Amino acid sequence: MTVITRPAPPPVVEEAAEGAVGKRKSRHDALLQVTGQALYGVDMKAPGMLWAKAVRSPYPHARIVRIDPTRALSIPGVACVITARDIPHNRYGFTHQDQRVLADDRVRYVGEAVAVVAAETLRVATEAAKEVVVEYEPLPAVFDPIEAMQPGAPQVHEGGNIAARLHIRDGDVERGFSEAEIIVEEEFRTPFVEHCHLEPHAALAIPGPQGTLTIYSSVQRPFLVASDVAKVLSMPLSHVRVVATSVGGGFGGKNEMTLEPWVGLLALRTGRPVKMVFTREEEFQATTVRHPYRMRYRTGVRRDGTLVARSVEIISDCGAYVSWGASTLAKACIHAAGPYVIPHVKIEGFLVYTNNPVGGAMRGFGVPQVGFAYECHTDSVAAAVGMDPITFRLRNGLRDGCRLPTGQVLERVTLHQTLQRALELAGWERGAVP
Amino acid sequence: MSFLYFVPATVQEAVELLSHYGEDAKVIAGGTDLVVRIRDGLIQPAALVDIERIPELSRISLEDSRLHIGATATIASILESIEVNHLAPVVSEAARQMGAVQLRNRATIGGNLASAVPSADMAPPLLVLEATVSITGPSGEQTLPIDEFFTGPHQSALRPDEVLTSIEIPVQESGTGAAFVKFGKRSAQVIAVVNAAAWVRIRKGRIEEARIALGAVAPTPIRARGAEVLLRGQEIRADLLEDAAQAAAMEARPITDFRGTLEFRRELCRVLVRRALEQAVQRAIKREQE
Amino acid sequence: MTFHLRFWLNGQEVRTEVEPDETLLWVLRERLNMTGTKVGCEAGDCGACTVLLDGRPVTSCLLLAPKAHGRHVVTIEGLGSPAKLHPLQQAFITYGALQCGFCGPGMLLSAAALLTQNPHPTEREVREAIAGNLCRCTGYQKIVQAILAVSRGEVP
């Protein structure tokens, strides 16, 4: 079997190591990119290739009563239909093993896949996907994490909607607030964000000898995907090879397994290469997003502008499955107090299941949400004590040797130099309100 | 989803094909709207009648003191047309704000009107210029004032067996001026949250006649005739333009959707109409002096 | 219904049979195996599929294949080759105007059409010319710099 592979890279004249630092270097694959020869996931092909198409839930929350692929299978050109029953180990996830390769008992968000069809052409696969009969019994759904935390809310999974809870405590926050002369309290909200990498998720699976599998995928973490594919398909890891193609943008959106086990299993079942590309609609509906956060900040400060206490409550809308939700929330909690010296800190994070799209990894991994909140909040606190926001930051900013609420002692902190340089460039004069 | 594809050489041939296939056929020109609607499964035509290769349909010319723009003239060709730029600059102004280069190279003025979306950028300028549209059907050609063309979202006076063939714009006399303004989330490649056009005829510091049109704030692009009456015969004053803009905002019937709320759209109407009126007045004064 | 499509692709005559609902993008990538033209949104929004039709940039995802009949199409493969790069291709490498590179083919063709029509554009004209080509990685700054450098004849 011939596979179209990447053309040989152009010769690169290696520069001496000592001459490389501080010099402009071209991307190693730039020549392929500008001539259209770089091969991305969407570009992969193999002779005899089938096309796959997912059957997706129109309901945010429903019990799956019945899946009948008979009519789809009777369409000429349809090679195979897989459902949850075909997945040997239908659970995966980085911190929580709650995610299904294909929905089994229930669907938990609009766009969750319940079956995947492989056919001779994309046209036939698309038509056949519409002919897979799925009978649903709609269930009450919850879209607001606050509502989801209330007793009696629809349960997205057994065991309650709070998927994870994190705490960071430093000092005695109650004492800190009692020592404060002014207390500022605010709530901040951030929205869902879709990565919107230009290249959609795309993969090509090729069956090899002795039940082995090679999957070319537009993915940022090929080794994680290989081990997850091996696990859910109950294959030895040595039988699964995941090759990352050129990736047409990821930004965290291609940081986990998505379509690889589907095309992998279909390739094994049919003995033929299987390709799949998500549509832009599927990208928006059924791939991960940045978690929306609700953040309540409470800060105690003295009239002279010294920060004394801060409490932060973060509620992360996890969506239907945990994915990177607990990991991003952990990072958010670590950063939530901001780059300021505060003796008494209490941070609490809640990861809450809803029937919304699944939150995952995205540039900054939980930090942009809290960064937005603590910097807006810092301006408010500065205003409350009548200081300009720059002076307030210079006064409270972290320095070498400072200890974070997590206990980490910092070295080589450049916050003050960075801020000073920014002020110079902006032409700011001390005391002026920017 | 496949369909039959016809490439008629004349309008007559196109009408015959449309008569034969009736509701199951769709006219395609640039296809920038139609292809998306087909792909999304919103329409499932059995036949497409491609009018892009009928030569006379893309002509732009001056005929009997009316500017004639063929229905398949692309937005790019309108932008490049010296006639349009000179005789109906407000149409060029709207064309410049449509989509981006790729879309302007394909989308046609006829398609923008025939799609009959409330946000069509070509509609407000043509409404204030009191353009007419020519339509050819089995019983021949008829001409319609443009404000009778739009009948609802994705609905127009065009019947399934008819082809929109051209748009005619009366050549503007001295002392007139017009402007188009659009608000979207970007300056390119967006559907308007609100768009507006204004046209005035001025003589010696007085507004003799005014026309205001709004898009994306009602089931069709509309004229704000109440606001127009306020302006008629009045001396030009800043507060008069503001009053008219407020009246136009009250004539709008916007809805809330993902592009904007009802309240935001109404406020935009006020701001955009005022800006359009101010510009139109300035241009009219300039032309009066020329 | 089969449509007998005949057009010129990067100067070469191409004849192929297509279904009329196939887009030029599909024909290029799947029937002719020319995958340099990228597929991004299939709704005319992202510009990754931009090709030149009779010299003008168009989104090939919205162009039904019969529309290309008898016309000239230029794709990224026709702009230049690794052995003989177009100045814009060289500039995109030199200025680091690409990260993931997926917008590159469409971006380069939009830029090439601009410079053919307007060899000395202003920065604003460059930005308008590429407004229909989305890039999620670079923030456009280096892309604009690269195009302006070519317009000034500054590319090595």
PDB file of N, CA and C in Angstrom, chain B residues 1-7 28-33 35-36 39 48 50-53 76-77 80 100-106 186 188-189, chain C residues 1 3 19-21 41-45 47 50 53 56-59 61-64 66-69 71 110 117 128-129 131-134:
ATOM      1  N   MET B   1     -27.428  15.201  -2.837  1.00  0.00           N
ATOM      2  CA  MET B   1     -27.941  16.550  -3.017  1.00  0.00           C
ATOM      3  C   MET B   1     -27.720  17.063  -4.436  1.00  0.00           C
ATOM      4  N   SER B   2     -27.286  16.196  -5.325  1.00  0.00           N
ATOM      5  CA  SER B   2     -26.919  16.698  -6.646  1.00  0.00           C
ATOM      6  C   SER B   2     -28.142  17.225  -7.398  1.00  0.00           C
ATOM      7  N   PHE B   3     -27.852  18.017  -8.407  1.00  0.00           N
ATOM      8  CA  PHE B   3     -28.915  18.678  -9.156  1.00  0.00           C
ATOM      9  C   PHE B   3     -28.511  18.751 -10.618  1.00  0.00           C
ATOM     10  N   LEU B   4     -29.489  19.077 -11.456  1.00  0.00           N
ATOM     11  CA  LEU B   4     -29.184  19.335 -12.863  1.00  0.00           C
ATOM     12  C   LEU B   4     -28.611  20.739 -12.961  1.00  0.00           C
ATOM     13  N   TYR B   5     -27.731  20.934 -13.916  1.00  0.00           N
ATOM     14  CA  TYR B   5     -27.060  22.242 -14.021  1.00  0.00           C
ATOM     15  C   TYR B   5     -27.182  22.738 -15.452  1.00  0.00           C
ATOM     16  N   PHE B   6     -27.819  23.896 -15.614  1.00  0.00           N
ATOM     17  CA  PHE B   6     -28.017  24.456 -16.951  1.00  0.00           C
ATOM     18  C   PHE B   6     -27.293  25.783 -17.089  1.00  0.00           C
ATOM     19  N   VAL B   7     -26.714  25.983 -18.258  1.00  0.00           N
ATOM     20  CA  VAL B   7     -26.004  27.239 -18.520  1.00  0.00           C
ATOM     21  C   VAL B   7     -26.618  27.889 -19.760  1.00  0.00           C
ATOM     22  N   ILE B  28     -28.749  30.661 -10.267  1.00  0.00           N
ATOM     23  CA  ILE B  28     -27.457  30.892  -9.631  1.00  0.00           C
ATOM     24  C   ILE B  28     -26.672  31.905 -10.453  1.00  0.00           C
ATOM     25  N   ALA B  29     -26.067  32.865  -9.731  1.00  0.00           N
ATOM     26  CA  ALA B  29     -25.159  33.806 -10.402  1.00  0.00           C
ATOM     27  C   ALA B  29     -23.796  33.616  -9.752  1.00  0.00           C
ATOM     28  N   GLY B  30     -23.442  34.464  -8.772  1.00  0.00           N
ATOM     29  CA  GLY B  30     -22.154  34.300  -8.083  1.00  0.00           C
ATOM     30  C   GLY B  30     -22.135  33.063  -7.201  1.00  0.00           C
ATOM     31  N   GLY B  31     -23.277  32.735  -6.623  1.00  0.00           N
ATOM     32  CA  GLY B  31     -23.388  31.524  -5.817  1.00  0.00           C
ATOM     33  C   GLY B  31     -22.900  31.666  -4.385  1.00  0.00           C
ATOM     34  N   THR B  32     -22.457  32.878  -3.987  1.00  0.00           N
ATOM     35  CA  THR B  32     -21.865  33.012  -2.652  1.00  0.00           C
ATOM     36  C   THR B  32     -22.878  32.788  -1.535  1.00  0.00           C
ATOM     37  N   ASP B  33     -24.126  33.021  -1.827  1.00  0.00           N
ATOM     38  CA  ASP B  33     -25.172  32.782  -0.839  1.00  0.00           C
ATOM     39  C   ASP B  33     -25.832  31.428  -1.095  1.00  0.00           C
ATOM     40  N   VAL B  35     -24.833  28.656  -2.655  1.00  0.00           N
ATOM     41  CA  VAL B  35     -24.059  27.425  -2.419  1.00  0.00           C
ATOM     42  C   VAL B  35     -24.024  27.081  -0.926  1.00  0.00           C
ATOM     43  N   VAL B  36     -23.933  28.120  -0.093  1.00  0.00           N
ATOM     44  CA  VAL B  36     -23.940  27.878   1.356  1.00  0.00           C
ATOM     45  C   VAL B  36     -25.302  27.330   1.779  1.00  0.00           C
ATOM     46  N   ARG B  39     -25.526  23.738   0.709  1.00  0.00           N
ATOM     47  CA  ARG B  39     -24.660  22.892   1.528  1.00  0.00           C
ATOM     48  C   ARG B  39     -25.265  22.670   2.917  1.00  0.00           C
ATOM     49  N   LEU B  48     -30.267  23.854 -11.210  1.00  0.00           N
ATOM     50  CA  LEU B  48     -29.740  25.212 -11.105  1.00  0.00           C
ATOM     51  C   LEU B  48     -29.639  25.805 -12.505  1.00  0.00           C
ATOM     52  N   ASP B  50     -27.786  28.670 -14.370  1.00  0.00           N
ATOM     53  CA  ASP B  50     -26.639  29.562 -14.197  1.00  0.00           C
ATOM     54  C   ASP B  50     -26.729  30.709 -15.191  1.00  0.00           C
ATOM     55  N   ILE B  51     -27.020  31.914 -14.686  1.00  0.00           N
ATOM     56  CA  ILE B  51     -27.203  33.060 -15.592  1.00  0.00           C
ATOM     57  C   ILE B  51     -25.933  33.885 -15.764  1.00  0.00           C
ATOM     58  N   GLU B  52     -24.837  33.391 -15.193  1.00  0.00           N
ATOM     59  CA  GLU B  52     -23.602  34.179 -15.216  1.00  0.00           C
ATOM     60  C   GLU B  52     -23.047  34.364 -16.626  1.00  0.00           C
ATOM     61  N   ARG B  53     -23.359  33.417 -17.529  1.00  0.00           N
ATOM     62  CA  ARG B  53     -22.746  33.491 -18.864  1.00  0.00           C
ATOM     63  C   ARG B  53     -23.662  34.143 -19.901  1.00  0.00           C
ATOM     64  N   ALA B  76     -17.395  43.618  -7.281  1.00  0.00           N
ATOM     65  CA  ALA B  76     -16.083  44.148  -7.684  1.00  0.00           C
ATOM     66  C   ALA B  76     -16.212  45.003  -8.941  1.00  0.00           C
ATOM     67  N   SER B  77     -17.019  44.561  -9.906  1.00  0.00           N
ATOM     68  CA  SER B  77     -17.126  45.339 -11.145  1.00  0.00           C
ATOM     69  C   SER B  77     -17.868  46.646 -10.897  1.00  0.00           C
ATOM     70  N   GLU B  80     -15.339  48.971  -9.507  1.00  0.00           N
ATOM     71  CA  GLU B  80     -14.391  49.420 -10.522  1.00  0.00           C
ATOM     72  C   GLU B  80     -15.038  50.296 -11.590  1.00  0.00           C
ATOM     73  N   ALA B 100     -15.359  40.646   1.491  1.00  0.00           N
ATOM     74  CA  ALA B 100     -13.948  40.937   1.282  1.00  0.00           C
ATOM     75  C   ALA B 100     -13.692  40.686  -0.200  1.00  0.00           C
ATOM     76  N   VAL B 101     -12.428  40.804  -0.606  1.00  0.00           N
ATOM     77  CA  VAL B 101     -12.092  40.729  -2.028  1.00  0.00           C
ATOM     78  C   VAL B 101     -12.710  39.501  -2.700  1.00  0.00           C
ATOM     79  N   GLN B 102     -12.505  38.322  -2.096  1.00  0.00           N
ATOM     80  CA  GLN B 102     -12.974  37.089  -2.736  1.00  0.00           C
ATOM     81  C   GLN B 102     -14.482  37.104  -2.960  1.00  0.00           C
ATOM     82  N   LEU B 103     -15.215  37.575  -1.961  1.00  0.00           N
ATOM     83  CA  LEU B 103     -16.661  37.599  -2.082  1.00  0.00           C
ATOM     84  C   LEU B 103     -17.086  38.647  -3.115  1.00  0.00           C
ATOM     85  N   ARG B 104     -16.444  39.810  -3.084  1.00  0.00           N
ATOM     86  CA  ARG B 104     -16.823  40.868  -4.032  1.00  0.00           C
ATOM     87  C   ARG B 104     -16.549  40.451  -5.478  1.00  0.00           C
ATOM     88  N   ASN B 105     -15.552  39.578  -5.655  1.00  0.00           N
ATOM     89  CA  ASN B 105     -15.251  39.099  -7.002  1.00  0.00           C
ATOM     90  C   ASN B 105     -16.310  38.146  -7.538  1.00  0.00           C
ATOM     91  N   ARG B 106     -17.119  37.577  -6.656  1.00  0.00           N
ATOM     92  CA  ARG B 106     -18.121  36.606  -7.097  1.00  0.00           C
ATOM     93  C   ARG B 106     -19.553  37.102  -6.905  1.00  0.00           C
ATOM     94  N   ARG B 186     -16.679  43.395  12.394  1.00  0.00           N
ATOM     95  CA  ARG B 186     -15.408  43.723  11.758  1.00  0.00           C
ATOM     96  C   ARG B 186     -15.730  44.719  10.657  1.00  0.00           C
ATOM     97  N   ALA B 188     -14.654  44.108   7.599  1.00  0.00           N
ATOM     98  CA  ALA B 188     -14.789  43.287   6.393  1.00  0.00           C
ATOM     99  C   ALA B 188     -15.509  41.993   6.747  1.00  0.00           C
ATOM    100  N   GLN B 189     -16.052  41.354   5.712  1.00  0.00           N
ATOM    101  CA  GLN B 189     -16.528  39.977   5.850  1.00  0.00           C
ATOM    102  C   GLN B 189     -17.581  39.820   6.954  1.00  0.00           C
TER     103      GLN B 189
ATOM    104  N   MET C   1     -26.227  13.497 -13.020  1.00  0.00           N
ATOM    105  CA  MET C   1     -25.778  14.295 -14.161  1.00  0.00           C
ATOM    106  C   MET C   1     -24.277  14.513 -14.067  1.00  0.00           C
ATOM    107  N   PHE C   3     -20.978  16.504 -15.455  1.00  0.00           N
ATOM    108  CA  PHE C   3     -20.601  17.721 -16.159  1.00  0.00           C
ATOM    109  C   PHE C   3     -19.178  17.534 -16.673  1.00  0.00           C
ATOM    110  N   GLU C  19     -19.567  15.963 -10.772  1.00  0.00           N
ATOM    111  CA  GLU C  19     -20.977  16.199 -10.484  1.00  0.00           C
ATOM    112  C   GLU C  19     -21.122  17.718 -10.338  1.00  0.00           C
ATOM    113  N   PRO C  20     -22.241  18.273 -10.821  1.00  0.00           N
ATOM    114  CA  PRO C  20     -22.337  19.741 -10.783  1.00  0.00           C
ATOM    115  C   PRO C  20     -22.362  20.332  -9.378  1.00  0.00           C
ATOM    116  N   ASP C  21     -22.644  19.512  -8.364  1.00  0.00           N
ATOM    117  CA  ASP C  21     -22.656  20.088  -7.014  1.00  0.00           C
ATOM    118  C   ASP C  21     -21.280  20.050  -6.360  1.00  0.00           C
ATOM    119  N   CYS C  41     -13.444  26.362   6.107  1.00  0.00           N
ATOM    120  CA  CYS C  41     -14.798  26.539   6.654  1.00  0.00           C
ATOM    121  C   CYS C  41     -15.883  26.096   5.687  1.00  0.00           C
ATOM    122  N   GLU C  42     -15.561  26.010   4.421  1.00  0.00           N
ATOM    123  CA  GLU C  42     -16.530  25.651   3.373  1.00  0.00           C
ATOM    124  C   GLU C  42     -17.759  26.560   3.369  1.00  0.00           C
ATOM    125  N   ALA C  43     -17.565  27.803   3.785  1.00  0.00           N
ATOM    126  CA  ALA C  43     -18.673  28.757   3.767  1.00  0.00           C
ATOM    127  C   ALA C  43     -18.217  30.127   3.267  1.00  0.00           C
ATOM    128  N   GLY C  44     -17.011  30.193   2.703  1.00  0.00           N
ATOM    129  CA  GLY C  44     -16.542  31.464   2.156  1.00  0.00           C
ATOM    130  C   GLY C  44     -16.085  32.463   3.200  1.00  0.00           C
ATOM    131  N   ASP C  45     -15.867  32.013   4.417  1.00  0.00           N
ATOM    132  CA  ASP C  45     -15.514  32.943   5.485  1.00  0.00           C
ATOM    133  C   ASP C  45     -14.025  33.030   5.774  1.00  0.00           C
ATOM    134  N   GLY C  47     -11.133  31.965   3.794  1.00  0.00           N
ATOM    135  CA  GLY C  47     -10.186  32.288   2.733  1.00  0.00           C
ATOM    136  C   GLY C  47      -9.073  31.273   2.523  1.00  0.00           C
ATOM    137  N   THR C  50      -8.656  30.007  -1.080  1.00  0.00           N
ATOM    138  CA  THR C  50      -8.565  31.021  -2.141  1.00  0.00           C
ATOM    139  C   THR C  50      -7.721  30.540  -3.320  1.00  0.00           C
ATOM    140  N   LEU C  53      -9.212  33.018 -10.069  1.00  0.00           N
ATOM    141  CA  LEU C  53     -10.075  32.660 -11.187  1.00  0.00           C
ATOM    142  C   LEU C  53      -9.971  33.802 -12.187  1.00  0.00           C
ATOM    143  N   ARG C  56      -8.418  36.701 -10.524  1.00  0.00           N
ATOM    144  CA  ARG C  56      -9.015  37.335  -9.343  1.00  0.00           C
ATOM    145  C   ARG C  56      -9.166  36.325  -8.212  1.00  0.00           C
ATOM    146  N   PRO C  57      -8.868  36.731  -6.965  1.00  0.00           N
ATOM    147  CA  PRO C  57      -9.047  35.804  -5.843  1.00  0.00           C
ATOM    148  C   PRO C  57     -10.529  35.453  -5.650  1.00  0.00           C
ATOM    149  N   VAL C  58     -10.795  34.177  -5.497  1.00  0.00           N
ATOM    150  CA  VAL C  58     -12.157  33.723  -5.158  1.00  0.00           C
ATOM    151  C   VAL C  58     -12.019  32.577  -4.159  1.00  0.00           C
ATOM    152  N   THR C  59     -13.063  32.364  -3.367  1.00  0.00           N
ATOM    153  CA  THR C  59     -13.038  31.219  -2.456  1.00  0.00           C
ATOM    154  C   THR C  59     -13.557  30.001  -3.233  1.00  0.00           C
ATOM    155  N   CYS C  61     -14.318  27.168  -2.289  1.00  0.00           N
ATOM    156  CA  CYS C  61     -15.339  26.355  -1.605  1.00  0.00           C
ATOM    157  C   CYS C  61     -16.740  26.783  -2.000  1.00  0.00           C
ATOM    158  N   LEU C  62     -16.879  28.005  -2.521  1.00  0.00           N
ATOM    159  CA  LEU C  62     -18.211  28.487  -2.911  1.00  0.00           C
ATOM    160  C   LEU C  62     -18.393  28.467  -4.425  1.00  0.00           C
ATOM    161  N   LEU C  63     -17.361  27.999  -5.115  1.00  0.00           N
ATOM    162  CA  LEU C  63     -17.421  28.031  -6.572  1.00  0.00           C
ATOM    163  C   LEU C  63     -17.795  26.640  -7.086  1.00  0.00           C
ATOM    164  N   LEU C  64     -19.011  26.503  -7.565  1.00  0.00           N
ATOM    165  CA  LEU C  64     -19.385  25.204  -8.135  1.00  0.00           C
ATOM    166  C   LEU C  64     -18.482  24.945  -9.337  1.00  0.00           C
ATOM    167  N   PRO C  66     -18.758  23.754 -12.307  1.00  0.00           N
ATOM    168  CA  PRO C  66     -19.095  24.222 -13.658  1.00  0.00           C
ATOM    169  C   PRO C  66     -18.767  25.699 -13.882  1.00  0.00           C
ATOM    170  N   LYS C  67     -18.681  26.457 -12.785  1.00  0.00           N
ATOM    171  CA  LYS C  67     -18.361  27.877 -12.915  1.00  0.00           C
ATOM    172  C   LYS C  67     -16.938  28.090 -13.440  1.00  0.00           C
ATOM    173  N   ALA C  68     -16.074  27.087 -13.255  1.00  0.00           N
ATOM    174  CA  ALA C  68     -14.685  27.226 -13.703  1.00  0.00           C
ATOM    175  C   ALA C  68     -14.517  26.830 -15.168  1.00  0.00           C
ATOM    176  N   HIS C  69     -15.576  26.320 -15.771  1.00  0.00           N
ATOM    177  CA  HIS C  69     -15.492  25.818 -17.142  1.00  0.00           C
ATOM    178  C   HIS C  69     -14.971  26.897 -18.090  1.00  0.00           C
ATOM    179  N   ARG C  71     -12.269  28.536 -17.938  1.00  0.00           N
ATOM    180  CA  ARG C  71     -11.588  29.672 -17.302  1.00  0.00           C
ATOM    181  C   ARG C  71     -10.211  29.258 -16.777  1.00  0.00           C
ATOM    182  N   SER C 110      -3.981  35.869  -2.530  1.00  0.00           N
ATOM    183  CA  SER C 110      -4.625  37.182  -2.395  1.00  0.00           C
ATOM    184  C   SER C 110      -3.586  38.284  -2.554  1.00  0.00           C
ATOM    185  N   GLN C 117      -2.311  43.883  -9.526  1.00  0.00           N
ATOM    186  CA  GLN C 117      -3.228  44.983  -9.820  1.00  0.00           C
ATOM    187  C   GLN C 117      -2.664  46.321  -9.340  1.00  0.00           C
ATOM    188  N   GLU C 128      -6.706  45.515   3.415  1.00  0.00           N
ATOM    189  CA  GLU C 128      -8.002  45.294   2.759  1.00  0.00           C
ATOM    190  C   GLU C 128      -7.939  44.091   1.823  1.00  0.00           C
ATOM    191  N   ALA C 129      -6.799  43.938   1.151  1.00  0.00           N
ATOM    192  CA  ALA C 129      -6.670  42.848   0.179  1.00  0.00           C
ATOM    193  C   ALA C 129      -6.681  41.476   0.854  1.00  0.00           C
ATOM    194  N   ALA C 131      -8.226  40.924   3.835  1.00  0.00           N
ATOM    195  CA  ALA C 131      -9.293  40.891   4.849  1.00  0.00           C
ATOM    196  C   ALA C 131     -10.130  39.621   4.759  1.00  0.00           C
ATOM    197  N   GLY C 132     -10.124  38.983   3.591  1.00  0.00           N
ATOM    198  CA  GLY C 132     -10.887  37.751   3.434  1.00  0.00           C
ATOM    199  C   GLY C 132     -10.073  36.498   3.714  1.00  0.00           C
ATOM    200  N   ASN C 133      -8.865  36.662   4.249  1.00  0.00           N
ATOM    201  CA  ASN C 133      -8.018  35.512   4.579  1.00  0.00           C
ATOM    202  C   ASN C 133      -7.724  35.538   6.074  1.00  0.00           C
ATOM    203  N   LEU C 134      -8.316  34.614   6.797  1.00  0.00           N
ATOM    204  CA  LEU C 134      -8.100  34.588   8.240  1.00  0.00           C
ATOM    205  C   LEU C 134      -6.814  33.852   8.577  1.00  0.00           C
TER     206      LEU C 134
END
